[in-house]
Short mmCIF file of N, CA, C and O in Angstrom, two decimals:
data_model
loop_
_atom_site.label_atom_id
_atom_site.label_comp_id
_atom_site.label_asym_id
_atom_site.label_seq_id
_atom_site.Cartn_x
_atom_site.Cartn_y
_atom_site.Cartn_z
N MET U 115 -20.80 -50.98 1.12
CA MET U 115 -21.20 -52.01 2.06
C MET U 115 -19.94 -52.73 2.52
O MET U 115 -19.13 -53.14 1.71
N PRO U 116 -19.77 -52.91 3.82
CA PRO U 116 -18.61 -53.64 4.31
C PRO U 116 -18.73 -55.12 3.95
O PRO U 116 -19.80 -55.61 3.61
N LYS U 117 -17.61 -55.82 4.04
CA LYS U 117 -17.63 -57.26 3.77
C LYS U 117 -18.69 -57.91 4.65
O LYS U 117 -18.85 -57.55 5.82
N PRO U 118 -19.42 -58.87 4.12
CA PRO U 118 -20.48 -59.50 4.91
C PRO U 118 -19.93 -60.35 6.05
O PRO U 118 -18.80 -60.84 5.98
N ASP U 119 -20.74 -60.52 7.05
CA ASP U 119 -20.44 -61.43 8.15
C ASP U 119 -20.14 -62.80 7.54
O ASP U 119 -20.92 -63.29 6.71
N PRO U 120 -19.05 -63.44 7.91
CA PRO U 120 -18.72 -64.76 7.34
C PRO U 120 -19.85 -65.78 7.48
O PRO U 120 -19.98 -66.67 6.64
N ALA U 121 -20.69 -65.65 8.50
CA ALA U 121 -21.81 -66.57 8.66
C ALA U 121 -22.80 -66.48 7.51
O ALA U 121 -23.50 -67.44 7.20
N LEU U 122 -22.85 -65.31 6.85
CA LEU U 122 -23.76 -65.14 5.70
C LEU U 122 -23.21 -65.79 4.44
O LEU U 122 -23.91 -65.84 3.42
N LEU U 123 -21.99 -66.29 4.48
CA LEU U 123 -21.38 -66.94 3.32
C LEU U 123 -21.53 -68.46 3.36
O LEU U 123 -20.93 -69.16 2.55
N ASP U 124 -22.36 -68.95 4.26
CA ASP U 124 -22.62 -70.38 4.38
C ASP U 124 -23.88 -70.73 3.59
O ASP U 124 -24.98 -70.38 3.99
N PRO U 125 -23.74 -71.42 2.46
CA PRO U 125 -24.92 -71.71 1.63
C PRO U 125 -25.96 -72.59 2.32
O PRO U 125 -27.13 -72.56 1.95
N ALA U 126 -25.58 -73.32 3.36
CA ALA U 126 -26.54 -74.16 4.08
C ALA U 126 -27.60 -73.33 4.81
O ALA U 126 -28.66 -73.86 5.17
N ARG U 127 -27.35 -72.04 5.01
CA ARG U 127 -28.30 -71.18 5.70
C ARG U 127 -29.43 -70.69 4.80
O ARG U 127 -30.40 -70.11 5.27
N TYR U 128 -29.30 -70.92 3.50
CA TYR U 128 -30.26 -70.40 2.53
C TYR U 128 -31.22 -71.50 2.10
O TYR U 128 -30.80 -72.56 1.66
N PRO U 129 -32.54 -71.25 2.17
CA PRO U 129 -33.52 -72.29 1.85
C PRO U 129 -33.75 -72.50 0.35
O PRO U 129 -34.43 -73.45 -0.03
N PHE U 130 -33.22 -71.64 -0.48
CA PHE U 130 -33.47 -71.74 -1.93
C PHE U 130 -32.16 -71.52 -2.68
O PHE U 130 -31.40 -70.61 -2.35
N THR U 131 -31.92 -72.36 -3.67
CA THR U 131 -30.76 -72.20 -4.54
C THR U 131 -31.17 -72.56 -5.97
O THR U 131 -31.90 -73.52 -6.18
N CYS U 132 -30.69 -71.78 -6.91
CA CYS U 132 -30.87 -72.11 -8.33
C CYS U 132 -29.51 -72.00 -9.02
O CYS U 132 -28.61 -71.35 -8.51
N THR U 133 -29.40 -72.66 -10.14
CA THR U 133 -28.15 -72.66 -10.89
C THR U 133 -28.36 -71.94 -12.21
O THR U 133 -29.40 -72.11 -12.85
N MET U 134 -27.37 -71.15 -12.60
CA MET U 134 -27.43 -70.42 -13.87
C MET U 134 -26.14 -70.61 -14.64
O MET U 134 -25.07 -70.73 -14.04
N GLU U 135 -26.27 -70.61 -15.93
CA GLU U 135 -25.13 -70.73 -16.83
C GLU U 135 -24.79 -69.35 -17.38
O GLU U 135 -25.63 -68.71 -18.00
N PRO U 136 -23.57 -68.89 -17.16
CA PRO U 136 -23.20 -67.60 -17.76
C PRO U 136 -23.09 -67.74 -19.28
O PRO U 136 -22.83 -68.83 -19.79
N ARG U 137 -23.31 -66.64 -19.95
CA ARG U 137 -23.17 -66.60 -21.41
C ARG U 137 -21.87 -65.92 -21.77
O ARG U 137 -21.35 -65.10 -21.00
N PHE U 138 -21.35 -66.21 -22.93
CA PHE U 138 -20.11 -65.57 -23.37
C PHE U 138 -20.28 -64.05 -23.39
O PHE U 138 -19.37 -63.31 -23.02
N GLY U 139 -21.47 -63.58 -23.76
CA GLY U 139 -21.75 -62.14 -23.81
C GLY U 139 -21.74 -61.48 -22.44
O GLY U 139 -21.77 -60.26 -22.35
N ASP U 140 -21.71 -62.27 -21.36
CA ASP U 140 -21.68 -61.73 -20.00
C ASP U 140 -20.27 -61.33 -19.56
O ASP U 140 -20.09 -60.81 -18.47
N LEU U 141 -19.27 -61.60 -20.40
CA LEU U 141 -17.89 -61.40 -20.00
C LEU U 141 -17.41 -59.98 -20.24
O LEU U 141 -17.83 -59.30 -21.16
N ASP U 142 -16.46 -59.55 -19.38
CA ASP U 142 -15.80 -58.27 -19.58
C ASP U 142 -14.50 -58.51 -20.35
O ASP U 142 -14.21 -59.63 -20.77
N VAL U 143 -13.70 -57.48 -20.53
CA VAL U 143 -12.46 -57.61 -21.32
C VAL U 143 -11.45 -58.52 -20.65
O VAL U 143 -10.53 -59.02 -21.30
N ASN U 144 -11.60 -58.77 -19.34
CA ASN U 144 -10.69 -59.67 -18.63
C ASN U 144 -11.21 -61.11 -18.59
O ASN U 144 -10.68 -61.95 -17.87
N LEU U 145 -12.31 -61.35 -19.34
CA LEU U 145 -12.94 -62.67 -19.43
C LEU U 145 -13.54 -63.14 -18.11
O LEU U 145 -13.60 -64.34 -17.83
N HIS U 146 -14.01 -62.19 -17.29
CA HIS U 146 -14.77 -62.48 -16.08
C HIS U 146 -16.21 -62.04 -16.32
O HIS U 146 -16.46 -61.15 -17.15
N ILE U 147 -17.15 -62.63 -15.60
CA ILE U 147 -18.54 -62.20 -15.72
C ILE U 147 -18.61 -60.75 -15.22
O ILE U 147 -18.17 -60.44 -14.11
N ASN U 148 -19.13 -59.87 -16.08
CA ASN U 148 -19.13 -58.44 -15.71
C ASN U 148 -20.20 -58.14 -14.66
O ASN U 148 -21.13 -58.91 -14.44
N ASN U 149 -20.05 -57.01 -14.00
CA ASN U 149 -20.91 -56.65 -12.88
C ASN U 149 -22.37 -56.47 -13.29
O ASN U 149 -23.27 -56.81 -12.54
N VAL U 150 -22.60 -55.94 -14.47
CA VAL U 150 -23.98 -55.75 -14.93
C VAL U 150 -24.65 -57.10 -15.16
O VAL U 150 -25.80 -57.32 -14.78
N ALA U 151 -23.92 -58.03 -15.76
CA ALA U 151 -24.46 -59.38 -15.98
C ALA U 151 -24.75 -60.06 -14.65
O ALA U 151 -25.78 -60.73 -14.48
N MET U 152 -23.86 -59.88 -13.68
CA MET U 152 -24.08 -60.50 -12.36
C MET U 152 -25.31 -59.90 -11.70
O MET U 152 -26.12 -60.63 -11.10
N ALA U 153 -25.50 -58.60 -11.80
CA ALA U 153 -26.71 -57.98 -11.24
C ALA U 153 -27.96 -58.55 -11.90
O ALA U 153 -28.97 -58.78 -11.22
N GLY U 154 -27.89 -58.81 -13.19
CA GLY U 154 -29.01 -59.44 -13.89
C GLY U 154 -29.27 -60.86 -13.41
O GLY U 154 -30.43 -61.28 -13.29
N MET U 155 -28.22 -61.60 -13.15
CA MET U 155 -28.39 -62.96 -12.62
C MET U 155 -29.02 -62.93 -11.23
O MET U 155 -29.89 -63.76 -10.91
N LEU U 156 -28.61 -61.97 -10.40
CA LEU U 156 -29.22 -61.82 -9.07
C LEU U 156 -30.70 -61.50 -9.20
O LEU U 156 -31.53 -62.05 -8.46
N GLU U 157 -31.04 -60.63 -10.12
CA GLU U 157 -32.44 -60.28 -10.34
C GLU U 157 -33.24 -61.51 -10.78
O GLU U 157 -34.33 -61.78 -10.25
N ASP U 158 -32.70 -62.25 -11.73
CA ASP U 158 -33.38 -63.45 -12.21
C ASP U 158 -33.58 -64.45 -11.07
O ASP U 158 -34.65 -65.05 -10.94
N ALA U 159 -32.57 -64.62 -10.23
CA ALA U 159 -32.68 -65.54 -9.10
C ALA U 159 -33.75 -65.08 -8.12
O ALA U 159 -34.49 -65.90 -7.55
N ARG U 160 -33.87 -63.75 -7.89
CA ARG U 160 -34.92 -63.23 -7.01
C ARG U 160 -36.30 -63.56 -7.56
O ARG U 160 -37.20 -63.94 -6.81
N VAL U 161 -36.47 -63.43 -8.87
CA VAL U 161 -37.76 -63.74 -9.48
C VAL U 161 -38.06 -65.24 -9.34
O VAL U 161 -39.18 -65.63 -9.01
N ARG U 162 -37.06 -66.08 -9.55
CA ARG U 162 -37.25 -67.53 -9.37
C ARG U 162 -37.60 -67.84 -7.91
O ARG U 162 -38.46 -68.69 -7.64
N PHE U 163 -36.93 -67.18 -6.98
CA PHE U 163 -37.21 -67.36 -5.56
C PHE U 163 -38.65 -66.97 -5.26
O PHE U 163 -39.39 -67.71 -4.61
N HIS U 164 -39.07 -65.82 -5.74
CA HIS U 164 -40.44 -65.37 -5.50
C HIS U 164 -41.45 -66.31 -6.15
O HIS U 164 -42.51 -66.56 -5.59
N HIS U 165 -41.12 -66.83 -7.31
CA HIS U 165 -42.02 -67.79 -7.96
C HIS U 165 -42.17 -69.04 -7.09
O HIS U 165 -43.27 -69.52 -6.87
N ARG U 166 -41.05 -69.55 -6.60
CA ARG U 166 -41.07 -70.76 -5.78
C ARG U 166 -41.82 -70.54 -4.47
O ARG U 166 -42.49 -71.43 -3.98
N THR U 167 -41.70 -69.36 -3.88
CA THR U 167 -42.32 -69.10 -2.58
C THR U 167 -43.80 -68.72 -2.67
O THR U 167 -44.46 -68.61 -1.64
N GLY U 168 -44.30 -68.51 -3.88
CA GLY U 168 -45.68 -68.05 -4.03
C GLY U 168 -45.84 -66.60 -3.63
O GLY U 168 -46.91 -66.17 -3.18
N TYR U 169 -44.80 -65.82 -3.82
CA TYR U 169 -44.75 -64.43 -3.38
C TYR U 169 -45.93 -63.60 -3.89
O TYR U 169 -46.51 -62.82 -3.13
N ARG U 170 -46.30 -63.77 -5.15
CA ARG U 170 -47.41 -62.96 -5.70
C ARG U 170 -48.69 -63.17 -4.91
O ARG U 170 -49.44 -62.23 -4.67
N GLU U 171 -48.93 -64.41 -4.52
CA GLU U 171 -50.12 -64.69 -3.73
C GLU U 171 -49.99 -64.11 -2.31
O GLU U 171 -50.97 -63.70 -1.71
N LEU U 172 -48.77 -64.09 -1.79
CA LEU U 172 -48.55 -63.58 -0.44
C LEU U 172 -48.81 -62.08 -0.33
O LEU U 172 -49.19 -61.59 0.73
N VAL U 173 -48.59 -61.36 -1.42
CA VAL U 173 -48.83 -59.90 -1.42
C VAL U 173 -49.98 -59.55 -2.36
O VAL U 173 -50.02 -58.47 -2.93
N ALA U 174 -50.94 -60.45 -2.48
CA ALA U 174 -52.07 -60.28 -3.39
C ALA U 174 -52.68 -58.88 -3.28
O ALA U 174 -52.85 -58.35 -2.19
N GLY U 175 -52.94 -58.30 -4.44
CA GLY U 175 -53.51 -56.96 -4.48
C GLY U 175 -52.46 -55.86 -4.39
O GLY U 175 -52.80 -54.69 -4.43
N HIS U 176 -51.23 -56.23 -4.23
CA HIS U 176 -50.13 -55.27 -4.14
C HIS U 176 -49.02 -55.69 -5.10
O HIS U 176 -49.06 -56.76 -5.70
N THR U 177 -48.06 -54.87 -5.20
CA THR U 177 -46.85 -55.20 -5.94
C THR U 177 -45.68 -54.86 -5.03
O THR U 177 -45.87 -54.44 -3.90
N SER U 178 -44.48 -55.06 -5.52
CA SER U 178 -43.33 -54.65 -4.71
C SER U 178 -42.29 -54.04 -5.62
O SER U 178 -42.30 -54.25 -6.84
N MET U 179 -41.43 -53.25 -5.01
CA MET U 179 -40.35 -52.63 -5.77
C MET U 179 -39.08 -52.68 -4.94
O MET U 179 -39.12 -52.69 -3.71
N VAL U 180 -37.96 -52.73 -5.66
CA VAL U 180 -36.67 -52.71 -4.99
C VAL U 180 -36.41 -51.29 -4.52
O VAL U 180 -36.38 -50.35 -5.32
N ALA U 181 -36.22 -51.12 -3.22
CA ALA U 181 -35.91 -49.81 -2.65
C ALA U 181 -34.41 -49.64 -2.47
O ALA U 181 -33.90 -48.52 -2.50
N SER U 182 -33.72 -50.75 -2.29
CA SER U 182 -32.28 -50.69 -2.07
C SER U 182 -31.66 -52.02 -2.47
O SER U 182 -32.25 -53.08 -2.22
N ILE U 183 -30.50 -51.95 -3.08
CA ILE U 183 -29.74 -53.15 -3.38
C ILE U 183 -28.26 -52.82 -3.19
O ILE U 183 -27.79 -51.77 -3.63
N ALA U 184 -27.59 -53.70 -2.49
CA ALA U 184 -26.15 -53.56 -2.28
C ALA U 184 -25.50 -54.87 -2.70
O ALA U 184 -25.91 -55.94 -2.23
N ILE U 185 -24.54 -54.78 -3.60
CA ILE U 185 -23.86 -55.97 -4.11
C ILE U 185 -22.39 -55.88 -3.72
O ILE U 185 -21.73 -54.89 -4.02
N GLU U 186 -21.93 -56.91 -3.06
CA GLU U 186 -20.53 -57.00 -2.66
C GLU U 186 -19.86 -58.08 -3.50
O GLU U 186 -20.23 -59.26 -3.43
N TYR U 187 -18.89 -57.67 -4.31
CA TYR U 187 -18.16 -58.62 -5.15
C TYR U 187 -16.99 -59.15 -4.33
O TYR U 187 -16.09 -58.41 -3.96
N LEU U 188 -17.01 -60.45 -4.05
CA LEU U 188 -16.03 -61.08 -3.18
C LEU U 188 -14.92 -61.79 -3.96
O LEU U 188 -13.87 -62.09 -3.40
N GLY U 189 -15.20 -62.09 -5.21
CA GLY U 189 -14.23 -62.80 -6.04
C GLY U 189 -14.63 -62.66 -7.50
O GLY U 189 -15.61 -62.00 -7.82
N GLU U 190 -13.86 -63.28 -8.36
CA GLU U 190 -14.12 -63.20 -9.79
C GLU U 190 -14.92 -64.41 -10.25
O GLU U 190 -14.66 -65.53 -9.81
N ALA U 191 -15.87 -64.15 -11.12
CA ALA U 191 -16.67 -65.23 -11.70
C ALA U 191 -16.20 -65.44 -13.13
O ALA U 191 -15.99 -64.49 -13.87
N SER U 192 -16.02 -66.68 -13.49
CA SER U 192 -15.51 -66.96 -14.82
C SER U 192 -16.48 -67.76 -15.66
O SER U 192 -17.49 -68.25 -15.18
N TYR U 193 -16.17 -67.86 -16.90
CA TYR U 193 -16.96 -68.56 -17.91
C TYR U 193 -16.20 -69.82 -18.29
O TYR U 193 -14.97 -69.78 -18.36
N PRO U 194 -16.82 -70.93 -18.53
CA PRO U 194 -18.26 -71.20 -18.63
C PRO U 194 -18.87 -71.87 -17.41
O PRO U 194 -19.98 -72.38 -17.47
N GLN U 195 -18.17 -71.91 -16.29
CA GLN U 195 -18.69 -72.59 -15.10
C GLN U 195 -20.00 -71.96 -14.64
O GLN U 195 -20.15 -70.76 -14.60
N SER U 196 -20.93 -72.83 -14.26
CA SER U 196 -22.22 -72.34 -13.77
C SER U 196 -22.03 -71.68 -12.40
O SER U 196 -21.03 -71.88 -11.72
N VAL U 197 -23.03 -70.89 -12.04
CA VAL U 197 -23.06 -70.27 -10.72
C VAL U 197 -24.30 -70.74 -9.99
O VAL U 197 -25.34 -70.97 -10.60
N ALA U 198 -24.18 -70.91 -8.69
CA ALA U 198 -25.33 -71.23 -7.84
C ALA U 198 -25.68 -69.96 -7.08
O ALA U 198 -24.79 -69.30 -6.52
N ILE U 199 -26.95 -69.61 -7.09
CA ILE U 199 -27.40 -68.40 -6.41
C ILE U 199 -28.41 -68.81 -5.34
O ILE U 199 -29.46 -69.35 -5.64
N ALA U 200 -28.03 -68.56 -4.09
CA ALA U 200 -28.86 -68.89 -2.94
C ALA U 200 -29.61 -67.65 -2.49
O ALA U 200 -29.07 -66.54 -2.56
N CYS U 201 -30.84 -67.82 -2.03
CA CYS U 201 -31.68 -66.69 -1.60
C CYS U 201 -32.37 -67.03 -0.28
O CYS U 201 -32.74 -68.19 -0.05
N ALA U 202 -32.59 -65.99 0.52
CA ALA U 202 -33.33 -66.15 1.77
C ALA U 202 -33.93 -64.81 2.18
O ALA U 202 -33.39 -63.75 1.84
N VAL U 203 -35.02 -64.86 2.90
CA VAL U 203 -35.58 -63.67 3.54
C VAL U 203 -34.77 -63.46 4.82
O VAL U 203 -34.63 -64.37 5.63
N GLU U 204 -34.22 -62.26 4.99
CA GLU U 204 -33.41 -61.98 6.17
C GLU U 204 -34.21 -61.27 7.26
O GLU U 204 -33.99 -61.49 8.44
N HIS U 205 -35.13 -60.41 6.86
CA HIS U 205 -35.87 -59.60 7.83
C HIS U 205 -37.21 -59.20 7.24
O HIS U 205 -37.32 -58.95 6.04
N ILE U 206 -38.23 -59.13 8.10
CA ILE U 206 -39.56 -58.67 7.67
C ILE U 206 -39.93 -57.47 8.52
O ILE U 206 -39.91 -57.53 9.76
N GLY U 207 -40.24 -56.36 7.84
CA GLY U 207 -40.65 -55.15 8.52
C GLY U 207 -42.14 -54.92 8.37
O GLY U 207 -42.90 -55.84 8.08
N ARG U 208 -42.56 -53.68 8.52
CA ARG U 208 -43.99 -53.34 8.41
C ARG U 208 -44.44 -53.25 6.96
O ARG U 208 -45.47 -53.81 6.59
N THR U 209 -43.68 -52.54 6.12
CA THR U 209 -44.05 -52.39 4.71
C THR U 209 -42.98 -52.98 3.78
O THR U 209 -43.13 -52.91 2.56
N SER U 210 -41.94 -53.54 4.35
CA SER U 210 -40.84 -54.03 3.52
C SER U 210 -40.27 -55.31 4.10
O SER U 210 -40.55 -55.68 5.24
N HIS U 211 -39.47 -55.95 3.29
CA HIS U 211 -38.71 -57.11 3.75
C HIS U 211 -37.36 -57.09 3.04
O HIS U 211 -37.19 -56.45 2.01
N ARG U 212 -36.42 -57.77 3.68
CA ARG U 212 -35.05 -57.76 3.16
C ARG U 212 -34.65 -59.18 2.79
O ARG U 212 -34.86 -60.12 3.55
N LEU U 213 -34.09 -59.29 1.59
CA LEU U 213 -33.56 -60.56 1.11
C LEU U 213 -32.04 -60.51 1.12
O LEU U 213 -31.44 -59.44 0.98
N VAL U 214 -31.43 -61.67 1.26
CA VAL U 214 -29.99 -61.81 1.05
C VAL U 214 -29.78 -62.87 -0.01
O VAL U 214 -30.57 -63.82 -0.13
N GLN U 215 -28.73 -62.67 -0.80
CA GLN U 215 -28.39 -63.60 -1.85
C GLN U 215 -26.89 -63.88 -1.80
O GLN U 215 -26.09 -62.98 -1.52
N LEU U 216 -26.54 -65.11 -2.10
CA LEU U 216 -25.16 -65.54 -2.11
C LEU U 216 -24.91 -66.25 -3.43
O LEU U 216 -25.65 -67.16 -3.79
N VAL U 217 -23.88 -65.81 -4.15
CA VAL U 217 -23.52 -66.45 -5.41
C VAL U 217 -22.24 -67.24 -5.19
O VAL U 217 -21.27 -66.71 -4.65
N LEU U 218 -22.27 -68.49 -5.63
CA LEU U 218 -21.11 -69.36 -5.49
C LEU U 218 -20.71 -69.89 -6.86
O LEU U 218 -21.57 -70.13 -7.72
N GLN U 219 -19.42 -70.07 -7.03
CA GLN U 219 -18.91 -70.72 -8.24
C GLN U 219 -17.81 -71.67 -7.79
O GLN U 219 -16.94 -71.27 -6.99
N ASP U 220 -17.87 -72.89 -8.26
CA ASP U 220 -16.92 -73.92 -7.83
C ASP U 220 -16.90 -74.05 -6.31
O ASP U 220 -15.86 -74.26 -5.69
N GLY U 221 -18.07 -73.86 -5.68
CA GLY U 221 -18.20 -74.02 -4.24
C GLY U 221 -17.78 -72.84 -3.39
O GLY U 221 -18.00 -72.83 -2.18
N GLY U 222 -17.18 -71.81 -4.00
CA GLY U 222 -16.71 -70.66 -3.24
C GLY U 222 -17.59 -69.44 -3.45
O GLY U 222 -18.12 -69.23 -4.54
N PRO U 223 -17.75 -68.60 -2.41
CA PRO U 223 -18.58 -67.40 -2.55
C PRO U 223 -17.88 -66.35 -3.42
O PRO U 223 -16.69 -66.09 -3.25
N ILE U 224 -18.64 -65.79 -4.35
CA ILE U 224 -18.08 -64.74 -5.21
C ILE U 224 -18.87 -63.44 -5.14
O ILE U 224 -18.34 -62.38 -5.48
N VAL U 225 -20.13 -63.51 -4.68
CA VAL U 225 -20.96 -62.30 -4.59
C VAL U 225 -21.92 -62.47 -3.41
O VAL U 225 -22.45 -63.56 -3.18
N PHE U 226 -22.12 -61.38 -2.67
CA PHE U 226 -23.13 -61.32 -1.64
C PHE U 226 -23.98 -60.08 -1.93
O PHE U 226 -23.43 -59.01 -2.24
N ALA U 227 -25.30 -60.22 -1.83
CA ALA U 227 -26.19 -59.08 -2.08
C ALA U 227 -27.25 -59.00 -1.00
O ALA U 227 -27.70 -60.03 -0.47
N ARG U 228 -27.66 -57.77 -0.69
CA ARG U 228 -28.75 -57.52 0.26
C ARG U 228 -29.72 -56.57 -0.44
O ARG U 228 -29.31 -55.53 -0.95
N ILE U 229 -31.00 -56.95 -0.44
CA ILE U 229 -32.01 -56.23 -1.19
C ILE U 229 -33.18 -55.89 -0.27
O ILE U 229 -33.65 -56.76 0.47
N VAL U 230 -33.66 -54.66 -0.31
CA VAL U 230 -34.86 -54.26 0.43
C VAL U 230 -35.98 -54.09 -0.59
O VAL U 230 -35.84 -53.33 -1.56
N LEU U 231 -37.07 -54.81 -0.36
CA LEU U 231 -38.25 -54.73 -1.21
C LEU U 231 -39.39 -54.10 -0.42
O LEU U 231 -39.66 -54.52 0.72
N VAL U 232 -40.04 -53.11 -1.00
CA VAL U 232 -41.16 -52.42 -0.37
C VAL U 232 -42.44 -52.86 -1.07
O VAL U 232 -42.52 -52.90 -2.30
N VAL U 233 -43.45 -53.18 -0.27
CA VAL U 233 -44.76 -53.55 -0.81
C VAL U 233 -45.53 -52.26 -1.10
O VAL U 233 -45.57 -51.35 -0.28
N VAL U 234 -46.10 -52.20 -2.30
CA VAL U 234 -46.76 -50.98 -2.76
C VAL U 234 -48.20 -51.29 -3.20
O VAL U 234 -48.44 -52.28 -3.90
N GLY U 235 -49.12 -50.43 -2.76
CA GLY U 235 -50.51 -50.50 -3.19
C GLY U 235 -50.86 -49.25 -3.98
O GLY U 235 -49.97 -48.45 -4.31
N PRO U 236 -52.12 -49.04 -4.27
CA PRO U 236 -52.53 -47.88 -5.06
C PRO U 236 -52.14 -46.53 -4.45
O PRO U 236 -51.93 -45.56 -5.15
N GLU U 237 -52.01 -46.48 -3.13
CA GLU U 237 -51.69 -45.23 -2.44
C GLU U 237 -50.21 -45.11 -2.06
O GLU U 237 -49.83 -44.20 -1.33
N GLY U 238 -49.38 -46.05 -2.52
CA GLY U 238 -47.96 -46.02 -2.16
C GLY U 238 -47.60 -47.20 -1.27
O GLY U 238 -48.28 -48.22 -1.29
N PRO U 239 -46.53 -47.05 -0.46
CA PRO U 239 -46.12 -48.16 0.41
C PRO U 239 -47.29 -48.63 1.28
O PRO U 239 -48.05 -47.81 1.81
N SER U 240 -47.43 -49.94 1.38
CA SER U 240 -48.54 -50.54 2.13
C SER U 240 -48.00 -51.55 3.13
O SER U 240 -46.99 -52.19 2.88
N PRO U 241 -48.70 -51.71 4.23
CA PRO U 241 -48.28 -52.74 5.18
C PRO U 241 -48.33 -54.12 4.52
O PRO U 241 -49.19 -54.40 3.70
N LEU U 242 -47.39 -54.96 4.90
CA LEU U 242 -47.41 -56.34 4.43
C LEU U 242 -48.66 -57.02 4.97
O LEU U 242 -49.10 -56.73 6.09
N PRO U 243 -49.26 -57.92 4.19
CA PRO U 243 -50.42 -58.65 4.72
C PRO U 243 -50.05 -59.38 6.01
O PRO U 243 -48.91 -59.81 6.18
N GLU U 244 -51.01 -59.50 6.92
CA GLU U 244 -50.74 -60.15 8.21
C GLU U 244 -50.21 -61.56 8.04
O GLU U 244 -49.41 -62.02 8.86
N SER U 245 -50.63 -62.25 7.01
CA SER U 245 -50.21 -63.64 6.80
C SER U 245 -48.80 -63.74 6.22
O SER U 245 -48.24 -64.84 6.16
N PHE U 246 -48.21 -62.63 5.81
CA PHE U 246 -46.92 -62.68 5.14
C PHE U 246 -45.83 -63.30 6.01
O PHE U 246 -45.09 -64.19 5.57
N ALA U 247 -45.70 -62.86 7.24
CA ALA U 247 -44.62 -63.34 8.11
C ALA U 247 -44.70 -64.84 8.32
O ALA U 247 -43.69 -65.54 8.21
N ALA U 248 -45.88 -65.35 8.58
CA ALA U 248 -46.02 -66.79 8.80
C ALA U 248 -45.72 -67.57 7.52
O ALA U 248 -45.05 -68.60 7.56
N SER U 249 -46.19 -67.05 6.40
CA SER U 249 -45.96 -67.74 5.12
C SER U 249 -44.50 -67.68 4.69
O SER U 249 -44.02 -68.57 4.00
N ALA U 250 -43.79 -66.62 5.10
CA ALA U 250 -42.39 -66.47 4.71
C ALA U 250 -41.44 -67.24 5.63
O ALA U 250 -40.27 -67.40 5.29
N ARG U 251 -41.92 -67.72 6.75
CA ARG U 251 -41.06 -68.38 7.74
C ARG U 251 -40.18 -69.48 7.12
O ARG U 251 -38.99 -69.54 7.41
N PRO U 252 -40.70 -70.36 6.25
CA PRO U 252 -39.84 -71.42 5.70
C PRO U 252 -38.73 -70.87 4.78
O PRO U 252 -37.79 -71.58 4.48
N TRP U 253 -38.87 -69.64 4.35
CA TRP U 253 -37.92 -69.04 3.41
C TRP U 253 -36.93 -68.09 4.08
O TRP U 253 -36.14 -67.43 3.43
N MET U 254 -36.98 -68.06 5.42
CA MET U 254 -36.09 -67.19 6.19
C MET U 254 -34.67 -67.77 6.21
O MET U 254 -34.48 -68.99 6.11
N LEU U 255 -33.71 -66.89 6.39
CA LEU U 255 -32.31 -67.29 6.56
C LEU U 255 -32.22 -68.19 7.78
O LEU U 255 -32.74 -67.85 8.84
N ARG U 256 -31.60 -69.33 7.61
CA ARG U 256 -31.51 -70.30 8.71
C ARG U 256 -30.41 -69.92 9.70
O ARG U 256 -29.40 -69.36 9.31
N ALA U 257 -30.65 -70.26 10.95
CA ALA U 257 -29.67 -69.97 12.01
C ALA U 257 -28.47 -70.89 11.93
O ALA U 257 -28.47 -71.93 11.37
#
């Protein structure tokens, strides 16, 4: 994935942010938060985002799965400073939607991620409920 558009590195564009504390066990041999731990933090932030947005109710009767995830490491994350993880819906398609996430430490961007989630029903990929787009509007990436 190429470096993200600098406009995507503005935390004011994201409607949701949570803070996480890295653990000592998250460190690599260079005493930076390792990539696997960071991917786990991004996952946890997505779940918190979905909890806050009422996502389960928005896709009632269906589930979703990650179809694609791209993580761009922009800088090093260190211990023990907390990280802020911002999330937003970037795009809504017919059976999927795309989220973007921005991780900041000490006010600077250190990770950018783009995730495609597909809505799945008993027969496989399913169209998003008609109400999804309107309900997701407050959680969209801000202009």
